[in-house]
Amino acid sequence: MDITLNNGVVMPALGLGVFQSAPEETTAAVESALATGYRHIDTAAAYGNEREVGEGIRNSGLDRSEIFIETKVWVSDFGYDETLHAWEKAVGKLGVEQLDLLILHQPAPDRFQKTIAAYKALEQLLADGRVRAIGVSNFMPHHLQELLASTDIVPAVNQIELHPYFTQPDVQAADAEHGILTQAWSPIGGITFYPGWGEQRKNVMEDPTIAGIAQAHGKSPAQVMIRWHLQQGRSAIPKSTNPARIAQNFDVFDFELSSEEVAAIDSLDTGNRNGPDPDVAREERFALVIPEA
Ligand code: A2P
């Protein structure tokens, strides 16, 4: 299933995520995904595994043009020249000449001018054909507004925390209003059960409503959640390093949720964020230096 971005570039809606995929597992996960039929991989400078993603892509034997590569600029590389250089680092590690989608990993709320400058560098990279599309991640509606007021090109994508327990309808509406595609990170709610992310969380993978819908279709909760994203026109990038689950998460094109089922999943939203709040400045983020290629 493909989605046409607001600049006409076509992106496979479903991609493989590699957040928290250890470098030594990432190459195999990417190879496994590409062998399964995935044609979109989402990584980030800050994940420390771009090199391994590139290796997996090369090992697949597929032509570069068949694969949609998305990566993200980390906040310590924000600024015009810094972000131009971040592109060099990314393509160097990935071993490619062009990126399909390059996005800002998150706003830097206390350094928004640097965030804007970083986005202007993305605009330049787009104009120069070094990237095919540009976008943002974790931008709240007010961040989008500030960005749109100071830049020329509407982001193609806004990647945000989005799973049945946290759907951010206000952000989805703001994205839609501007023609920005909403892309879900932690689309099957990994952030609700990753160890070490706080113990009070409710695990969406164990939700009884989702379990009931899954049973009715002979599918797993993860497959139901992925289908829920796709049927609502979102992109989703479920992470797995397990070949069986990588395959399972791609096996979502042979069933359809009813509008009642989609609505039932929508109604599970708790309004509670599990990941970091994009409006909270965190100085330690700037201490992470992205290595040269
Ligand atoms: P693993 O890599 O061992 O498969 P998200 O992308 O929403 O953050 O979710 C990622 C988490 O969900 C990871 O912990 C991943 O573990 C797990 N996961 C991925 N696919 C499935 C699946 N089909 N069923 C259950 N857990 C899954």
Short mmCIF file of C-alpha atoms and ligand atoms in Angstrom, two decimals:
data_model
loop_
_atom_site.label_atom_id
_atom_site.label_comp_id
_atom_site.label_asym_id
_atom_site.label_seq_id
_atom_site.Cartn_x
_atom_site.Cartn_y
_atom_site.Cartn_z
CA MET A 1 0.00 0.00 0.00
CA ASP A 2 1.52 3.28 -1.12
CA ILE A 3 0.91 6.83 0.04
CA THR A 4 1.59 9.84 -2.17
CA LEU A 5 3.24 12.59 -0.13
CA ASN A 6 2.33 16.25 -0.56
CA ASN A 7 5.20 16.73 -3.05
CA GLY A 8 4.16 13.76 -5.22
CA VAL A 9 6.77 11.34 -3.91
CA VAL A 10 5.36 7.86 -3.34
CA MET A 11 6.13 6.15 -0.04
CA PRO A 12 5.17 2.65 1.09
CA ALA A 13 2.79 3.21 4.03
CA LEU A 14 4.22 0.37 6.09
CA GLY A 15 7.89 0.36 6.96
CA LEU A 16 10.27 -1.40 9.31
CA GLY A 17 11.25 0.56 12.40
CA VAL A 18 14.67 0.05 13.99
CA PHE A 19 14.44 2.16 17.16
CA GLN A 20 16.30 0.25 19.88
CA SER A 21 17.41 -2.40 17.39
CA ALA A 22 20.94 -3.17 18.47
CA PRO A 23 23.43 -2.54 15.66
CA GLU A 24 24.39 -6.23 15.60
CA GLU A 25 20.72 -7.21 15.07
CA THR A 26 19.78 -4.45 12.67
CA THR A 27 21.39 -5.76 9.48
CA ALA A 28 19.59 -9.10 9.80
CA ALA A 29 16.28 -7.39 10.64
CA VAL A 30 16.52 -5.17 7.55
CA GLU A 31 17.44 -8.14 5.34
CA SER A 32 14.56 -10.13 6.78
CA ALA A 33 12.12 -7.27 6.22
CA LEU A 34 13.23 -6.72 2.63
CA ALA A 35 12.97 -10.46 1.90
CA THR A 36 9.43 -10.37 3.36
CA GLY A 37 8.39 -7.57 1.04
CA TYR A 38 8.91 -4.38 3.04
CA ARG A 39 10.27 -1.56 0.88
CA HIS A 40 10.52 1.17 3.52
CA ILE A 41 12.99 1.38 6.41
CA ASP A 42 12.86 4.08 9.07
CA THR A 43 16.02 4.81 11.05
CA ALA A 44 17.65 7.82 12.75
CA ALA A 45 21.11 9.19 13.38
CA ALA A 46 20.40 8.90 17.11
CA TYR A 47 19.63 5.18 16.88
CA GLY A 48 23.26 4.46 16.09
CA ASN A 49 22.40 1.87 13.46
CA GLU A 50 22.32 3.68 10.10
CA ARG A 51 25.45 1.84 8.99
CA GLU A 52 23.81 -1.52 9.70
CA VAL A 53 20.64 -0.44 7.91
CA GLY A 54 22.76 0.34 4.87
CA GLU A 55 24.45 -3.03 5.10
CA GLY A 56 21.08 -4.81 5.25
CA ILE A 57 19.92 -2.91 2.19
CA ARG A 58 23.04 -3.80 0.24
CA ASN A 59 22.84 -7.46 1.31
CA SER A 60 19.23 -7.68 0.09
CA GLY A 61 20.35 -7.51 -3.53
CA LEU A 62 17.48 -5.12 -4.26
CA ASP A 63 18.10 -2.07 -6.36
CA ARG A 64 18.47 1.11 -4.32
CA SER A 65 15.56 2.65 -6.20
CA GLU A 66 13.20 -0.02 -4.89
CA ILE A 67 13.72 0.94 -1.25
CA PHE A 68 12.42 4.00 0.58
CA ILE A 69 14.96 5.13 3.19
CA GLU A 70 13.88 7.48 5.94
CA THR A 71 16.20 8.87 8.60
CA LYS A 72 16.26 11.69 11.14
CA VAL A 73 18.54 14.54 12.12
CA TRP A 74 19.33 14.59 15.83
CA VAL A 75 18.97 17.87 17.81
CA SER A 76 22.72 18.24 18.39
CA ASP A 77 23.02 18.66 14.62
CA PHE A 78 20.40 21.41 14.41
CA GLY A 79 21.45 24.65 12.73
CA TYR A 80 21.84 25.35 9.00
CA ASP A 81 25.41 24.20 8.38
CA GLU A 82 25.19 21.50 11.02
CA THR A 83 22.14 19.95 9.38
CA LEU A 84 23.70 20.08 5.90
CA HIS A 85 26.57 18.16 7.45
CA ALA A 86 24.16 15.76 9.19
CA TRP A 87 23.02 14.73 5.70
CA GLU A 88 26.65 13.91 4.81
CA LYS A 89 26.95 11.77 7.92
CA ALA A 90 23.69 9.94 7.19
CA VAL A 91 24.39 9.13 3.54
CA GLY A 92 27.96 8.18 4.42
CA LYS A 93 26.81 5.64 6.99
CA LEU A 94 23.90 4.35 4.92
CA GLY A 95 26.14 4.11 1.86
CA VAL A 96 23.67 5.86 -0.45
CA GLU A 97 23.73 9.06 -2.49
CA GLN A 98 20.23 10.27 -1.79
CA LEU A 99 17.72 9.91 1.04
CA ASP A 100 14.05 9.39 0.35
CA LEU A 101 12.86 11.18 3.47
CA LEU A 102 14.88 13.21 5.97
CA ILE A 103 13.08 14.56 9.03
CA LEU A 104 13.96 16.55 12.14
CA HIS A 105 13.86 14.05 15.01
CA GLN A 106 12.05 16.43 17.36
CA PRO A 107 11.73 20.14 17.95
CA ALA A 108 14.31 21.71 20.26
CA PRO A 109 11.80 23.76 22.25
CA ASP A 110 14.38 26.00 23.92
CA ARG A 111 16.33 26.51 20.65
CA PHE A 112 13.56 26.88 18.17
CA GLN A 113 15.61 29.18 15.93
CA LYS A 114 18.08 26.32 15.51
CA THR A 115 15.18 24.03 14.71
CA ILE A 116 14.05 26.47 12.00
CA ALA A 117 17.60 26.76 10.66
CA ALA A 118 17.81 22.97 10.54
CA TYR A 119 14.59 22.83 8.55
CA LYS A 120 15.92 25.47 6.14
CA ALA A 121 18.86 23.17 5.53
CA LEU A 122 16.40 20.38 4.74
CA GLU A 123 14.76 22.71 2.22
CA GLN A 124 18.14 23.27 0.61
CA LEU A 125 18.87 19.53 0.52
CA LEU A 126 15.51 19.03 -1.17
CA ALA A 127 16.21 21.76 -3.72
CA ASP A 128 19.58 20.14 -4.46
CA GLY A 129 18.03 16.69 -4.98
CA ARG A 130 19.90 15.19 -2.05
CA VAL A 131 16.63 14.16 -0.43
CA ARG A 132 13.31 13.39 -2.12
CA ALA A 133 11.11 14.60 0.73
CA ILE A 134 11.53 16.39 4.07
CA GLY A 135 9.57 16.46 7.27
CA VAL A 136 9.48 16.59 11.03
CA SER A 137 8.83 14.39 14.02
CA ASN A 138 7.19 15.01 17.37
CA PHE A 139 5.95 18.41 16.24
CA MET A 140 2.88 19.61 18.12
CA PRO A 141 0.41 21.93 16.34
CA HIS A 142 2.06 25.06 17.73
CA HIS A 143 5.49 23.86 16.55
CA LEU A 144 4.03 23.30 13.10
CA GLN A 145 2.53 26.76 13.10
CA GLU A 146 5.82 28.39 14.06
CA LEU A 147 7.66 26.33 11.46
CA LEU A 148 5.20 27.11 8.67
CA ALA A 149 5.39 30.82 9.49
CA SER A 150 9.17 30.89 8.95
CA THR A 151 9.80 28.40 6.14
CA ASP A 152 8.66 27.74 2.57
CA ILE A 153 8.05 24.02 2.20
CA VAL A 154 5.29 22.27 4.10
CA PRO A 155 6.70 19.12 5.72
CA ALA A 156 5.68 15.94 3.92
CA VAL A 157 5.49 13.94 7.14
CA ASN A 158 5.11 14.43 10.88
CA GLN A 159 6.13 11.29 12.75
CA ILE A 160 4.54 11.16 16.22
CA GLU A 161 3.84 8.75 19.06
CA LEU A 162 0.62 7.10 17.93
CA HIS A 163 -0.93 3.84 19.10
CA PRO A 164 -4.41 3.00 20.40
CA TYR A 165 -3.66 4.37 23.89
CA PHE A 166 -2.34 7.71 22.58
CA THR A 167 -3.73 8.96 19.30
CA GLN A 168 -3.07 12.73 19.48
CA PRO A 169 -6.22 13.74 17.54
CA ASP A 170 -5.21 17.42 17.73
CA VAL A 171 -1.89 16.72 16.03
CA GLN A 172 -3.51 14.47 13.42
CA ALA A 173 -6.01 17.24 12.66
CA ALA A 174 -3.28 19.88 12.36
CA ASP A 175 -1.28 17.60 10.06
CA ALA A 176 -4.33 16.94 7.88
CA GLU A 177 -5.16 20.64 7.70
CA HIS A 178 -1.73 21.35 6.20
CA GLY A 179 -1.51 18.26 3.99
CA ILE A 180 1.13 16.66 6.19
CA LEU A 181 1.08 12.87 6.43
CA THR A 182 0.87 11.57 10.00
CA GLN A 183 3.29 8.72 10.54
CA ALA A 184 2.98 6.63 13.70
CA TRP A 185 5.98 5.79 15.84
CA SER A 186 5.51 2.94 18.28
CA PRO A 187 2.49 2.04 16.13
CA ILE A 188 1.86 -1.21 17.99
CA GLY A 189 2.49 0.46 21.32
CA GLY A 190 5.99 -0.80 22.08
CA ILE A 191 6.42 2.36 24.14
CA THR A 192 3.68 1.01 26.47
CA PHE A 193 5.70 -2.10 27.28
CA TYR A 194 9.39 -1.39 26.63
CA PRO A 195 11.24 -2.25 29.83
CA GLY A 196 12.64 0.71 31.71
CA TRP A 197 10.18 3.34 30.45
CA GLY A 198 8.15 3.64 33.67
CA GLU A 199 6.20 0.97 35.44
CA GLN A 200 2.70 2.49 35.58
CA ARG A 201 1.97 1.87 31.94
CA LYS A 202 -0.89 -0.15 30.54
CA ASN A 203 0.32 -2.54 27.84
CA VAL A 204 -1.73 -1.93 24.70
CA MET A 205 -0.68 -5.33 23.31
CA GLU A 206 -2.81 -6.87 26.08
CA ASP A 207 -5.88 -4.72 25.53
CA PRO A 208 -9.09 -6.82 25.64
CA THR A 209 -10.89 -4.79 22.93
CA ILE A 210 -8.00 -5.29 20.53
CA ALA A 211 -7.75 -8.96 21.52
CA GLY A 212 -11.44 -9.44 20.69
CA ILE A 213 -11.08 -7.81 17.27
CA ALA A 214 -7.93 -9.83 16.61
CA GLN A 215 -9.71 -13.06 17.46
CA ALA A 216 -12.64 -12.21 15.21
CA HIS A 217 -10.26 -11.84 12.23
CA GLY A 218 -7.86 -14.65 13.12
CA LYS A 219 -5.09 -12.04 13.39
CA SER A 220 -2.80 -10.87 16.19
CA PRO A 221 -3.22 -7.63 18.20
CA ALA A 222 -0.16 -6.19 16.41
CA GLN A 223 -1.72 -6.91 13.01
CA VAL A 224 -4.99 -5.29 14.08
CA MET A 225 -3.17 -2.15 15.23
CA ILE A 226 -1.19 -1.92 11.99
CA ARG A 227 -4.36 -2.35 9.95
CA TRP A 228 -6.05 0.36 12.06
CA HIS A 229 -3.28 2.81 11.06
CA LEU A 230 -3.35 1.89 7.39
CA GLN A 231 -7.13 2.10 7.09
CA GLN A 232 -7.00 5.61 8.54
CA GLY A 233 -4.43 6.67 5.96
CA ARG A 234 -1.42 6.79 8.26
CA SER A 235 2.06 5.46 7.74
CA ALA A 236 3.31 3.05 10.41
CA ILE A 237 6.77 1.73 11.16
CA PRO A 238 6.52 -1.20 13.60
CA LYS A 239 9.85 -2.28 15.02
CA SER A 240 10.90 -5.88 15.33
CA THR A 241 14.14 -7.77 15.15
CA ASN A 242 12.35 -11.12 15.17
CA PRO A 243 11.90 -12.58 11.65
CA ALA A 244 8.53 -14.20 12.47
CA ARG A 245 7.16 -10.95 13.90
CA ILE A 246 8.66 -8.92 11.03
CA ALA A 247 6.72 -11.19 8.65
CA GLN A 248 3.57 -11.11 10.80
CA ASN A 249 3.57 -7.31 10.84
CA PHE A 250 3.60 -7.24 7.04
CA ASP A 251 0.81 -9.79 6.72
CA VAL A 252 -1.93 -7.21 7.08
CA PHE A 253 -3.27 -6.86 3.56
CA ASP A 254 -5.78 -9.73 3.55
CA PHE A 255 -8.34 -8.45 6.06
CA GLU A 256 -10.29 -5.32 6.79
CA LEU A 257 -11.56 -3.77 10.01
CA SER A 258 -15.15 -2.58 10.02
CA SER A 259 -15.80 1.08 10.77
CA GLU A 260 -17.18 -0.03 14.16
CA GLU A 261 -13.93 -1.83 14.92
CA VAL A 262 -11.87 1.19 13.88
CA ALA A 263 -14.06 3.39 16.11
CA ALA A 264 -13.73 0.96 19.01
CA ILE A 265 -9.94 1.15 18.75
CA ASP A 266 -10.07 4.95 18.46
CA SER A 267 -12.05 5.07 21.70
CA LEU A 268 -9.19 3.45 23.63
CA ASP A 269 -7.20 6.71 23.60
CA THR A 270 -6.18 7.63 27.15
CA GLY A 271 -4.70 11.00 26.25
CA ASN A 272 -1.56 9.98 28.14
CA ARG A 273 1.76 10.28 26.42
CA ASN A 274 4.28 7.48 27.05
CA GLY A 275 7.29 8.96 25.26
CA PRO A 276 9.05 12.25 26.01
CA ASP A 277 7.00 15.46 25.93
CA PRO A 278 8.16 17.46 22.88
CA ASP A 279 7.65 20.71 24.78
CA VAL A 280 10.08 19.85 27.55
CA ALA A 281 13.63 21.02 26.86
CA ARG A 282 16.18 18.38 27.79
CA GLU A 283 19.74 19.59 27.84
CA GLU A 284 21.18 16.06 27.88
CA ARG A 285 19.88 15.49 24.35
CA PHE A 286 22.46 17.93 23.04
CA ALA A 287 25.24 15.92 24.67
CA LEU A 288 24.66 13.05 22.23
CA VAL A 289 27.15 13.73 19.47
CA ILE A 290 26.40 11.98 16.19
CA PRO A 291 29.65 10.44 14.94
CA GLU A 292 31.07 11.18 11.50
CA ALA A 293 30.44 8.59 8.80
P1 A2P B 1 10.73 -7.62 18.97
O1 A2P B 1 11.70 -6.72 18.29
O2 A2P B 1 11.39 -8.59 19.90
O3 A2P B 1 9.77 -8.27 18.01
P2 A2P B 1 6.69 -0.45 18.40
O4 A2P B 1 7.21 -0.46 17.01
O5 A2P B 1 5.22 -0.13 18.50
O6 A2P B 1 7.49 0.42 19.34
O7 A2P B 1 6.77 -1.94 18.98
C1 A2P B 1 8.00 -2.61 19.04
C2 A2P B 1 7.95 -3.64 20.13
O8 A2P B 1 6.96 -4.63 19.84
C3 A2P B 1 9.24 -4.39 20.29
O9 A2P B 1 9.41 -4.68 21.65
C4 A2P B 1 9.02 -5.66 19.47
O10 A2P B 1 9.82 -6.70 19.96
C5 A2P B 1 7.55 -5.93 19.72
N1 A2P B 1 6.86 -6.54 18.58
C6 A2P B 1 7.04 -6.30 17.27
N2 A2P B 1 6.16 -6.99 16.52
C7 A2P B 1 5.40 -7.69 17.39
C8 A2P B 1 4.31 -8.60 17.22
N3 A2P B 1 3.86 -8.88 16.01
N4 A2P B 1 3.77 -9.13 18.34
C9 A2P B 1 4.25 -8.83 19.56
N5 A2P B 1 5.27 -7.98 19.79
C10 A2P B 1 5.84 -7.42 18.72
#
